[in-house]
Amino acid sequence: MKPLVAGNWKMHKGPKATSEFFERFRTPCQTDEVTLLVFPPILSLTAARKAVDKGGIQVELGVQHIHSEVEGAYTGETSAEMAAEAGASYALVGHSERRQLFGESDADTRVRVAAALRAGLVPLLCVGETLEDRQAGRLEAVLRRQLDAVVAFPELGESLARSETPLVLAYEPVWAIGTGETATPEDASAAHGLLRESLRAAFGDQRSRSIPILYGGSVKPGNSRELLSSPDVDGVLVGGASLDPRSFAEIAGSAC
Ligand code: 13P
């Protein structure tokens, strides 16, 4: 499977800083070696699209958050269709910051994955346990609950079981996000193995192996190569280290 290296900029970089990033970004990889993807803030999506198109840069763009409806009286929200029109091809769903700071539930992730698919976006579903969950031995139960809320839901699950329906997962242990604390490659592989097993149970062996599982949580140029070469790790989702064009390029370089 072609590795996927994604950068989640969170609430960093307005349109100007976004254009500047892409002016300075040089990918060290060939297009067929790795898929690169950036999630700028929604307000900077158009600037990102313009910069990427103008520079002929091989980077996919995504949106960090979508509402489930196509349009309506939902102040402050953006639909998947609007993000697609502005140049996104991926949508992040269920990031732990959305779950923890904005109260998103498993049911919310389900409707947002469905909305992304409706608009032709690839949903990138994030799952991961808190330190408390891990210490209490609830890793497997939490991952299974977050994943099953989406893949085991009747109509949506049937759609996701088909190989032509796109889906990407990211395992992001909450205790490793923005803390400098990285899961060891063994921790990451173990959690990815659990996710792969749940996918296998839901969709069968062949389909389960076609769904990329990314690792996220303090990925840096110094640890990306080892993480990317770990079993069942198909890519990385990078926060802080994706904000600098050189460090993001270095991480990309460790995948090709
Ligand atoms: P950091 O790489 O800054 O830990 O963030 C990870 C993350 O949340 C990516 O979505």
PDB file of C-alpha atoms and ligand atoms in Angstrom:
ATOM      1  CA  MET A   1       0.000   0.000   0.000  1.00  0.00           C
ATOM      2  CA  LYS A   2       1.320   3.474  -0.885  1.00  0.00           C
ATOM      3  CA  PRO A   3       2.207   5.317   2.368  1.00  0.00           C
ATOM      4  CA  LEU A   4       0.152   8.370   3.268  1.00  0.00           C
ATOM      5  CA  VAL A   5       1.810  11.302   5.036  1.00  0.00           C
ATOM      6  CA  ALA A   6      -0.726  13.832   6.282  1.00  0.00           C
ATOM      7  CA  GLY A   7      -0.331  17.134   8.095  1.00  0.00           C
ATOM      8  CA  ASN A   8      -3.072  18.444  10.356  1.00  0.00           C
ATOM      9  CA  TRP A   9      -2.437  22.139  10.837  1.00  0.00           C
ATOM     10  CA  LYS A  10      -5.218  22.516  13.426  1.00  0.00           C
ATOM     11  CA  MET A  11      -5.845  26.268  14.068  1.00  0.00           C
ATOM     12  CA  HIS A  12      -2.564  27.433  12.514  1.00  0.00           C
ATOM     13  CA  LYS A  13      -1.846  29.406   9.325  1.00  0.00           C
ATOM     14  CA  GLY A  14      -4.214  31.891   7.735  1.00  0.00           C
ATOM     15  CA  PRO A  15      -4.356  32.257   3.935  1.00  0.00           C
ATOM     16  CA  LYS A  16      -1.067  34.228   3.721  1.00  0.00           C
ATOM     17  CA  ALA A  17       0.969  31.802   5.831  1.00  0.00           C
ATOM     18  CA  THR A  18      -0.610  28.935   3.886  1.00  0.00           C
ATOM     19  CA  SER A  19       0.545  30.341   0.540  1.00  0.00           C
ATOM     20  CA  GLU A  20       4.023  30.918   1.996  1.00  0.00           C
ATOM     21  CA  PHE A  21       4.214  27.312   3.222  1.00  0.00           C
ATOM     22  CA  PHE A  22       3.534  25.959  -0.254  1.00  0.00           C
ATOM     23  CA  GLU A  23       6.003  28.380  -1.842  1.00  0.00           C
ATOM     24  CA  ARG A  24       8.696  26.861   0.386  1.00  0.00           C
ATOM     25  CA  PHE A  25       7.589  23.228   0.403  1.00  0.00           C
ATOM     26  CA  ARG A  26       9.606  20.825  -1.750  1.00  0.00           C
ATOM     27  CA  THR A  27       8.576  17.199  -1.742  1.00  0.00           C
ATOM     28  CA  PRO A  28      11.495  14.775  -1.793  1.00  0.00           C
ATOM     29  CA  CYS A  29       9.316  11.943  -3.179  1.00  0.00           C
ATOM     30  CA  GLN A  30       7.904  10.903  -6.530  1.00  0.00           C
ATOM     31  CA  THR A  31       4.111  11.011  -6.775  1.00  0.00           C
ATOM     32  CA  ASP A  32       3.801   7.270  -7.066  1.00  0.00           C
ATOM     33  CA  GLU A  33       5.898   6.658  -3.914  1.00  0.00           C
ATOM     34  CA  VAL A  34       3.816   8.451  -1.313  1.00  0.00           C
ATOM     35  CA  THR A  35       0.528  10.342  -0.974  1.00  0.00           C
ATOM     36  CA  LEU A  36       0.940  13.721   0.725  1.00  0.00           C
ATOM     37  CA  LEU A  37      -2.027  15.431   2.304  1.00  0.00           C
ATOM     38  CA  VAL A  38      -2.505  18.674   4.241  1.00  0.00           C
ATOM     39  CA  PHE A  39      -5.456  19.787   6.349  1.00  0.00           C
ATOM     40  CA  PRO A  40      -5.294  23.602   6.569  1.00  0.00           C
ATOM     41  CA  PRO A  41      -7.895  25.604   8.491  1.00  0.00           C
ATOM     42  CA  ILE A  42     -11.072  25.899   6.399  1.00  0.00           C
ATOM     43  CA  LEU A  43     -10.484  29.615   5.815  1.00  0.00           C
ATOM     44  CA  SER A  44      -7.121  28.812   4.184  1.00  0.00           C
ATOM     45  CA  LEU A  45      -8.371  25.991   1.989  1.00  0.00           C
ATOM     46  CA  THR A  46      -8.848  28.178  -1.096  1.00  0.00           C
ATOM     47  CA  ALA A  47      -5.380  29.723  -0.681  1.00  0.00           C
ATOM     48  CA  ALA A  48      -3.932  26.212  -0.313  1.00  0.00           C
ATOM     49  CA  ARG A  49      -5.755  25.022  -3.448  1.00  0.00           C
ATOM     50  CA  LYS A  50      -4.455  27.989  -5.443  1.00  0.00           C
ATOM     51  CA  ALA A  51      -0.869  27.582  -4.210  1.00  0.00           C
ATOM     52  CA  VAL A  52      -0.812  23.846  -4.843  1.00  0.00           C
ATOM     53  CA  ASP A  53      -2.300  24.210  -8.347  1.00  0.00           C
ATOM     54  CA  LYS A  54      -0.036  27.103  -9.271  1.00  0.00           C
ATOM     55  CA  GLY A  55       3.110  25.347  -8.082  1.00  0.00           C
ATOM     56  CA  GLY A  56       2.113  21.962  -9.538  1.00  0.00           C
ATOM     57  CA  ILE A  57       2.688  20.527  -6.045  1.00  0.00           C
ATOM     58  CA  GLN A  58       1.573  16.934  -5.544  1.00  0.00           C
ATOM     59  CA  VAL A  59      -0.319  17.441  -2.291  1.00  0.00           C
ATOM     60  CA  GLU A  60      -3.928  16.496  -1.590  1.00  0.00           C
ATOM     61  CA  LEU A  61      -5.987  18.838   0.576  1.00  0.00           C
ATOM     62  CA  GLY A  62      -8.486  18.091   3.275  1.00  0.00           C
ATOM     63  CA  VAL A  63     -10.892  19.793   5.637  1.00  0.00           C
ATOM     64  CA  GLN A  64     -10.540  19.430   9.422  1.00  0.00           C
ATOM     65  CA  HIS A  65     -14.241  19.417  10.273  1.00  0.00           C
ATOM     66  CA  ILE A  66     -17.545  19.108   8.442  1.00  0.00           C
ATOM     67  CA  HIS A  67     -21.200  19.314   9.399  1.00  0.00           C
ATOM     68  CA  SER A  68     -23.447  16.410   8.524  1.00  0.00           C
ATOM     69  CA  GLU A  69     -26.011  18.423   6.510  1.00  0.00           C
ATOM     70  CA  VAL A  70     -25.592  19.818   3.002  1.00  0.00           C
ATOM     71  CA  GLU A  71     -26.754  23.289   4.058  1.00  0.00           C
ATOM     72  CA  GLY A  72     -28.999  24.951   6.603  1.00  0.00           C
ATOM     73  CA  ALA A  73     -29.232  27.212   9.625  1.00  0.00           C
ATOM     74  CA  TYR A  74     -26.054  26.015  11.368  1.00  0.00           C
ATOM     75  CA  THR A  75     -24.070  29.137  12.180  1.00  0.00           C
ATOM     76  CA  GLY A  76     -20.338  28.696  11.883  1.00  0.00           C
ATOM     77  CA  GLU A  77     -20.489  25.305  10.209  1.00  0.00           C
ATOM     78  CA  THR A  78     -19.292  24.113   6.789  1.00  0.00           C
ATOM     79  CA  SER A  79     -20.713  21.246   4.773  1.00  0.00           C
ATOM     80  CA  ALA A  80     -18.680  18.524   3.087  1.00  0.00           C
ATOM     81  CA  GLU A  81     -20.033  19.716  -0.274  1.00  0.00           C
ATOM     82  CA  MET A  82     -18.703  23.248   0.346  1.00  0.00           C
ATOM     83  CA  ALA A  83     -15.290  21.881   1.324  1.00  0.00           C
ATOM     84  CA  ALA A  84     -15.210  19.739  -1.815  1.00  0.00           C
ATOM     85  CA  GLU A  85     -16.080  22.776  -3.939  1.00  0.00           C
ATOM     86  CA  ALA A  86     -13.220  24.719  -2.301  1.00  0.00           C
ATOM     87  CA  GLY A  87     -10.724  22.008  -3.221  1.00  0.00           C
ATOM     88  CA  ALA A  88     -10.722  19.418  -0.444  1.00  0.00           C
ATOM     89  CA  SER A  89     -10.630  15.735  -1.256  1.00  0.00           C
ATOM     90  CA  TYR A  90     -10.368  14.405   2.335  1.00  0.00           C
ATOM     91  CA  ALA A  91     -12.263  15.154   5.564  1.00  0.00           C
ATOM     92  CA  LEU A  92     -10.901  14.574   9.045  1.00  0.00           C
ATOM     93  CA  VAL A  93     -13.517  13.062  11.339  1.00  0.00           C
ATOM     94  CA  GLY A  94     -13.432  12.349  15.064  1.00  0.00           C
ATOM     95  CA  HIS A  95     -10.098  13.947  15.929  1.00  0.00           C
ATOM     96  CA  SER A  96      -9.606  13.684  19.692  1.00  0.00           C
ATOM     97  CA  GLU A  97      -9.632  17.489  19.990  1.00  0.00           C
ATOM     98  CA  ARG A  98     -13.087  17.534  18.410  1.00  0.00           C
ATOM     99  CA  ARG A  99     -14.210  14.737  20.718  1.00  0.00           C
ATOM    100  CA  GLN A 100     -12.717  16.232  23.889  1.00  0.00           C
ATOM    101  CA  LEU A 101     -13.009  19.998  23.394  1.00  0.00           C
ATOM    102  CA  PHE A 102     -16.195  20.160  21.325  1.00  0.00           C
ATOM    103  CA  GLY A 103     -18.083  17.198  22.715  1.00  0.00           C
ATOM    104  CA  GLU A 104     -18.283  15.156  19.516  1.00  0.00           C
ATOM    105  CA  SER A 105     -19.777  11.754  20.130  1.00  0.00           C
ATOM    106  CA  ASP A 106     -19.360   8.448  18.320  1.00  0.00           C
ATOM    107  CA  ALA A 107     -22.753   9.120  16.703  1.00  0.00           C
ATOM    108  CA  ASP A 108     -21.429  12.471  15.400  1.00  0.00           C
ATOM    109  CA  THR A 109     -18.461  10.733  13.786  1.00  0.00           C
ATOM    110  CA  ARG A 110     -20.828   8.328  12.070  1.00  0.00           C
ATOM    111  CA  VAL A 111     -22.926  11.069  10.435  1.00  0.00           C
ATOM    112  CA  ARG A 112     -19.822  13.016   9.446  1.00  0.00           C
ATOM    113  CA  VAL A 113     -18.241   9.973   7.772  1.00  0.00           C
ATOM    114  CA  ALA A 114     -21.521   9.500   5.874  1.00  0.00           C
ATOM    115  CA  ALA A 115     -21.530  13.202   4.914  1.00  0.00           C
ATOM    116  CA  ALA A 116     -17.948  13.017   3.626  1.00  0.00           C
ATOM    117  CA  LEU A 117     -18.830  10.040   1.433  1.00  0.00           C
ATOM    118  CA  ARG A 118     -21.976  11.769   0.174  1.00  0.00           C
ATOM    119  CA  ALA A 119     -19.840  14.704  -1.013  1.00  0.00           C
ATOM    120  CA  GLY A 120     -17.172  12.507  -2.595  1.00  0.00           C
ATOM    121  CA  LEU A 121     -14.561  13.182   0.116  1.00  0.00           C
ATOM    122  CA  VAL A 122     -12.360  10.480   1.627  1.00  0.00           C
ATOM    123  CA  PRO A 123     -13.180  10.250   5.349  1.00  0.00           C
ATOM    124  CA  LEU A 124     -10.130  10.025   7.625  1.00  0.00           C
ATOM    125  CA  LEU A 125     -11.529   8.707  10.886  1.00  0.00           C
ATOM    126  CA  CYS A 126      -9.400   9.266  14.012  1.00  0.00           C
ATOM    127  CA  VAL A 127      -9.581   6.967  17.012  1.00  0.00           C
ATOM    128  CA  GLY A 128      -7.471   6.698  20.140  1.00  0.00           C
ATOM    129  CA  GLU A 129      -7.461   6.185  23.861  1.00  0.00           C
ATOM    130  CA  THR A 130      -6.708   8.576  26.715  1.00  0.00           C
ATOM    131  CA  LEU A 131      -3.951   7.817  29.211  1.00  0.00           C
ATOM    132  CA  GLU A 132      -6.643   6.926  31.743  1.00  0.00           C
ATOM    133  CA  ASP A 133      -8.190   4.412  29.312  1.00  0.00           C
ATOM    134  CA  ARG A 134      -4.808   2.856  28.598  1.00  0.00           C
ATOM    135  CA  GLN A 135      -3.848   2.568  32.272  1.00  0.00           C
ATOM    136  CA  ALA A 136      -7.202   0.992  33.077  1.00  0.00           C
ATOM    137  CA  GLY A 137      -6.681  -1.646  30.357  1.00  0.00           C
ATOM    138  CA  ARG A 138      -9.417  -0.233  28.132  1.00  0.00           C
ATOM    139  CA  LEU A 139      -7.345   0.280  24.961  1.00  0.00           C
ATOM    140  CA  GLU A 140      -9.022  -2.460  22.964  1.00  0.00           C
ATOM    141  CA  ALA A 141     -12.545  -1.626  24.170  1.00  0.00           C
ATOM    142  CA  VAL A 142     -12.177   2.075  23.337  1.00  0.00           C
ATOM    143  CA  LEU A 143     -10.761   1.485  19.861  1.00  0.00           C
ATOM    144  CA  ARG A 144     -13.435  -1.083  19.106  1.00  0.00           C
ATOM    145  CA  ARG A 145     -16.226   1.229  20.320  1.00  0.00           C
ATOM    146  CA  GLN A 146     -14.985   4.200  18.269  1.00  0.00           C
ATOM    147  CA  LEU A 147     -14.487   2.089  15.147  1.00  0.00           C
ATOM    148  CA  ASP A 148     -17.661   0.034  15.423  1.00  0.00           C
ATOM    149  CA  ALA A 149     -19.744   3.208  15.814  1.00  0.00           C
ATOM    150  CA  VAL A 150     -18.920   3.760  12.146  1.00  0.00           C
ATOM    151  CA  VAL A 151     -18.107   0.438  10.484  1.00  0.00           C
ATOM    152  CA  ALA A 152     -20.700  -1.691  12.240  1.00  0.00           C
ATOM    153  CA  PHE A 153     -23.587   0.710  11.608  1.00  0.00           C
ATOM    154  CA  PRO A 154     -26.081  -0.926   9.231  1.00  0.00           C
ATOM    155  CA  GLU A 155     -26.186   1.073   5.969  1.00  0.00           C
ATOM    156  CA  LEU A 156     -22.902   2.894   6.391  1.00  0.00           C
ATOM    157  CA  GLY A 157     -21.055  -0.321   7.266  1.00  0.00           C
ATOM    158  CA  GLU A 158     -22.428  -2.024   4.158  1.00  0.00           C
ATOM    159  CA  SER A 159     -21.191   0.841   2.031  1.00  0.00           C
ATOM    160  CA  LEU A 160     -17.749   0.878   3.690  1.00  0.00           C
ATOM    161  CA  ALA A 161     -17.409  -2.868   3.174  1.00  0.00           C
ATOM    162  CA  ARG A 162     -17.224  -2.252  -0.581  1.00  0.00           C
ATOM    163  CA  SER A 163     -13.704  -1.749  -1.880  1.00  0.00           C
ATOM    164  CA  GLU A 164     -14.728   1.271  -3.969  1.00  0.00           C
ATOM    165  CA  THR A 165     -15.830   3.218  -0.858  1.00  0.00           C
ATOM    166  CA  PRO A 166     -12.845   5.183   0.460  1.00  0.00           C
ATOM    167  CA  LEU A 167     -11.867   5.096   4.132  1.00  0.00           C
ATOM    168  CA  VAL A 168      -8.677   5.908   6.037  1.00  0.00           C
ATOM    169  CA  LEU A 169      -8.151   5.394   9.768  1.00  0.00           C
ATOM    170  CA  ALA A 170      -5.752   7.182  12.092  1.00  0.00           C
ATOM    171  CA  TYR A 171      -4.713   5.813  15.452  1.00  0.00           C
ATOM    172  CA  GLU A 172      -3.924   8.812  17.622  1.00  0.00           C
ATOM    173  CA  PRO A 173      -3.366   8.005  21.297  1.00  0.00           C
ATOM    174  CA  VAL A 174      -4.576  11.125  23.112  1.00  0.00           C
ATOM    175  CA  TRP A 175      -1.630  11.029  25.533  1.00  0.00           C
ATOM    176  CA  ALA A 176       0.824  11.329  22.618  1.00  0.00           C
ATOM    177  CA  ILE A 177      -0.774  14.358  20.924  1.00  0.00           C
ATOM    178  CA  GLY A 178       1.209  17.568  21.306  1.00  0.00           C
ATOM    179  CA  THR A 179       3.011  16.172  24.335  1.00  0.00           C
ATOM    180  CA  GLY A 180       6.312  15.123  22.756  1.00  0.00           C
ATOM    181  CA  GLU A 181       5.461  11.654  24.055  1.00  0.00           C
ATOM    182  CA  THR A 182       5.338   9.212  21.131  1.00  0.00           C
ATOM    183  CA  ALA A 183       3.923   5.726  21.185  1.00  0.00           C
ATOM    184  CA  THR A 184       6.739   3.257  20.629  1.00  0.00           C
ATOM    185  CA  PRO A 185       6.639   1.519  17.259  1.00  0.00           C
ATOM    186  CA  GLU A 186       5.550  -1.588  19.211  1.00  0.00           C
ATOM    187  CA  ASP A 187       2.646   0.306  20.863  1.00  0.00           C
ATOM    188  CA  ALA A 188       1.585   1.685  17.488  1.00  0.00           C
ATOM    189  CA  SER A 189       1.785  -1.704  15.771  1.00  0.00           C
ATOM    190  CA  ALA A 190      -0.167  -3.369  18.585  1.00  0.00           C
ATOM    191  CA  ALA A 191      -2.992  -0.817  18.376  1.00  0.00           C
ATOM    192  CA  HIS A 192      -3.004  -0.922  14.573  1.00  0.00           C
ATOM    193  CA  GLY A 193      -3.204  -4.707  14.784  1.00  0.00           C
ATOM    194  CA  LEU A 194      -6.321  -4.403  16.977  1.00  0.00           C
ATOM    195  CA  LEU A 195      -7.890  -2.017  14.477  1.00  0.00           C
ATOM    196  CA  ARG A 196      -7.006  -4.279  11.559  1.00  0.00           C
ATOM    197  CA  GLU A 197      -8.584  -7.185  13.429  1.00  0.00           C
ATOM    198  CA  SER A 198     -11.813  -5.209  13.955  1.00  0.00           C
ATOM    199  CA  LEU A 199     -11.843  -4.283  10.270  1.00  0.00           C
ATOM    200  CA  ARG A 200     -11.321  -7.923   9.372  1.00  0.00           C
ATOM    201  CA  ALA A 201     -14.222  -8.960  11.603  1.00  0.00           C
ATOM    202  CA  ALA A 202     -16.463  -6.341   9.975  1.00  0.00           C
ATOM    203  CA  PHE A 203     -15.380  -6.572   6.336  1.00  0.00           C
ATOM    204  CA  GLY A 204     -13.296  -9.708   5.781  1.00  0.00           C
ATOM    205  CA  ASP A 205      -9.588 -10.098   5.167  1.00  0.00           C
ATOM    206  CA  GLN A 206      -9.103  -8.568   1.733  1.00  0.00           C
ATOM    207  CA  ARG A 207     -11.058  -5.382   2.387  1.00  0.00           C
ATOM    208  CA  SER A 208      -9.467  -4.920   5.827  1.00  0.00           C
ATOM    209  CA  ARG A 209      -6.010  -4.890   4.232  1.00  0.00           C
ATOM    210  CA  SER A 210      -7.029  -2.180   1.754  1.00  0.00           C
ATOM    211  CA  ILE A 211      -7.820   0.416   4.447  1.00  0.00           C
ATOM    212  CA  PRO A 212      -4.758   2.499   5.426  1.00  0.00           C
ATOM    213  CA  ILE A 213      -4.158   2.978   9.157  1.00  0.00           C
ATOM    214  CA  LEU A 214      -2.050   6.037  10.003  1.00  0.00           C
ATOM    215  CA  TYR A 215      -0.269   6.727  13.275  1.00  0.00           C
ATOM    216  CA  GLY A 216      -0.499  10.211  14.833  1.00  0.00           C
ATOM    217  CA  GLY A 217       0.943  11.693  18.015  1.00  0.00           C
ATOM    218  CA  SER A 218       4.237  13.634  18.220  1.00  0.00           C
ATOM    219  CA  VAL A 219       5.519  12.359  14.876  1.00  0.00           C
ATOM    220  CA  LYS A 220       8.760  14.188  14.055  1.00  0.00           C
ATOM    221  CA  PRO A 221      11.551  13.867  11.460  1.00  0.00           C
ATOM    222  CA  GLY A 222      13.530  11.932  14.082  1.00  0.00           C
ATOM    223  CA  ASN A 223      10.963   9.161  14.668  1.00  0.00           C
ATOM    224  CA  SER A 224       8.931   9.002  11.460  1.00  0.00           C
ATOM    225  CA  ARG A 225      11.093   6.477   9.623  1.00  0.00           C
ATOM    226  CA  GLU A 226      10.920   3.944  12.432  1.00  0.00           C
ATOM    227  CA  LEU A 227       7.169   4.405  12.871  1.00  0.00           C
ATOM    228  CA  LEU A 228       6.542   4.141   9.134  1.00  0.00           C
ATOM    229  CA  SER A 229       8.464   0.897   8.908  1.00  0.00           C
ATOM    230  CA  SER A 230       6.494  -0.733  11.741  1.00  0.00           C
ATOM    231  CA  PRO A 231       4.053  -3.522  10.908  1.00  0.00           C
ATOM    232  CA  ASP A 232       0.533  -2.328  10.096  1.00  0.00           C
ATOM    233  CA  VAL A 233       1.534   1.372  10.067  1.00  0.00           C
ATOM    234  CA  ASP A 234       0.542   2.645   6.621  1.00  0.00           C
ATOM    235  CA  GLY A 235       1.300   6.323   7.130  1.00  0.00           C
ATOM    236  CA  VAL A 236       1.428   9.153   9.634  1.00  0.00           C
ATOM    237  CA  LEU A 237      -0.805  12.047  10.676  1.00  0.00           C
ATOM    238  CA  VAL A 238       1.455  14.877  11.794  1.00  0.00           C
ATOM    239  CA  GLY A 239       0.430  17.887  13.881  1.00  0.00           C
ATOM    240  CA  GLY A 240       3.101  20.354  15.038  1.00  0.00           C
ATOM    241  CA  ALA A 241       5.906  19.075  12.808  1.00  0.00           C
ATOM    242  CA  SER A 242       3.785  19.589   9.673  1.00  0.00           C
ATOM    243  CA  LEU A 243       3.730  23.368  10.155  1.00  0.00           C
ATOM    244  CA  ASP A 244       7.290  23.819   8.966  1.00  0.00           C
ATOM    245  CA  PRO A 245       7.771  23.005   5.256  1.00  0.00           C
ATOM    246  CA  ARG A 246      11.222  21.548   5.846  1.00  0.00           C
ATOM    247  CA  SER A 247      10.271  19.234   8.689  1.00  0.00           C
ATOM    248  CA  PHE A 248       7.133  18.102   6.841  1.00  0.00           C
ATOM    249  CA  ALA A 249       9.283  17.389   3.785  1.00  0.00           C
ATOM    250  CA  GLU A 250      11.746  15.429   5.937  1.00  0.00           C
ATOM    251  CA  ILE A 251       8.913  13.317   7.327  1.00  0.00           C
ATOM    252  CA  ALA A 252       7.581  12.794   3.797  1.00  0.00           C
ATOM    253  CA  GLY A 253      11.087  11.771   2.784  1.00  0.00           C
ATOM    254  CA  SER A 254      11.139   9.010   5.363  1.00  0.00           C
ATOM    255  CA  ALA A 255       8.174   7.402   3.577  1.00  0.00           C
ATOM    256  CA  CYS A 256       9.772   7.218   0.132  1.00  0.00           C
TER     257      CYS A 256
HETATM  258  P1  13P B   1       1.179  16.359  17.196  1.00  0.00           P
HETATM  259  O1  13P B   1       1.970  15.774  16.045  1.00  0.00           O
HETATM  260  O2  13P B   1       1.420  17.843  17.350  1.00  0.00           O
HETATM  261  O3  13P B   1       1.354  15.571  18.447  1.00  0.00           O
HETATM  262  O4  13P B   1      -0.376  16.244  16.793  1.00  0.00           O
HETATM  263  C1  13P B   1      -0.874  15.038  16.348  1.00  0.00           C
HETATM  264  C2  13P B   1      -2.255  15.229  15.836  1.00  0.00           C
HETATM  265  O5  13P B   1      -3.161  15.490  16.591  1.00  0.00           O
HETATM  266  C3  13P B   1      -2.481  15.105  14.382  1.00  0.00           C
HETATM  267  O6  13P B   1      -3.836  15.073  14.080  1.00  0.00           O
END
